[in-house]
């Protein structure tokens, strides 16, 4: 009754099932591993002290930015140069923009410094001037933003003096000097009151270090792959049963043999 399993058509079906089920199991296991890695990273981060409470270190000793150095206080000295506004950034559930200045260090490289946040539309609000002359800043270190970062504007078309993403790749096209592949956010208003109207921007947790939406997406994909593996097996059994029933009916003469 089951001789049909050896026909060329069923060889193709069987081969698909034999390859599809291990592939689905592998992908489900891989997605589960990604979720477990994020859970482990989250647990390790919970055990570590708040990066912002650790002693400040020179900027160059904390680069490149990773999950360990992200959020650590970094110290850099230089002179403020170009200023940009970063629109579409929320703080305390209010829409506003970041005030970003490039700090030209002694090395000639510039460090993007988010001096603070202001409510409203970029370009329509008065922005406090950056301090003049040589300054030393201590800010919480952050990795360059990417397309997946919260609040980024990657479509372009922004007015002059505005940027949609805080990254060296974006800023280096706007200034005639090199830019660090990192940025810092000042944890408090600038001394002297020049930035008193701005609110400090809290440092964000490094990507992939917490139980964010992507972590639970990995868990959801895990279930989907295992469900698909079960679906493939279920459909194979259903096809085999239907074919076997048809073969039995032919043997019993209940239906004519069309072969």
Steps between C-alpha positions, in 0.01 A plus 500: 500500500789732571697419187410848374761640740766370260365683195698796362232748610514378858879491498483876444246546780700281739822683421334834570371376837834347595676831428231739624450358849869509608531846348200627699633341818842655440354846439273472805793393716711787365227754576461352849874535550481865400225556757697319771808710419295817545360371829851420620627843392209661682571304818870586485419866444265495801784370719741771387505843663346789309764599242440870569603454864844369411808718494546715192783404265664668201298451183766308308530235772131409463496457124368320306160513669363161602252363753755551779602858424161626381365745757838546671598860574762614250718809531614706202643848456483733204313786343141495384465539123205421273153473648213286371144441610362147511121518448228256595639392838266432791572558867247453780234425236552839336626563150808711451857492374857447614763773491814337364840669493826360367786532745831541312759318710877550497530202264296690241219248522160622613281342765124542455359637825126512569483802725130454572143482380249774421126470438335606176616497141866524408574842356206673664637516855790705634801281567745588780847574367779254563778602741790685340865407515661185635260279696512161666183295478399186683216318330347155490647312207270370228555299182423661166135467407379284213178454305353289781563757774200671654409839357734505201397679181661319208293629210706816451358830386573680826583874497860617526631473853293192583591132504272203541749252641795540737775305334848561367393374156236773482692787660826450313321608182401831659829619653856525367659292779488149639231400749517240776287192446322573829325784679433614853198650673552747781338371821420849632460859382818682407670712762443872479137472392565502124313174469261545786194500277586156363422169664770233521448200272525169690742245363334208325578137574717332236309317228451131563563524875142490622167326461377734230255439217767327291561248779135398504496499120771232519278303737203540266706386201605195703139396538424568134784278376398209726136542401600495134701180558192340655283626215730343240488166682122523543447573130727210403299256712177641359619458142622145572168409660299644213717321243479173693121526523479563125724198433284283727182612326652406165601156630146443630357612170311786657643742245644429157877494458585804288864402448 
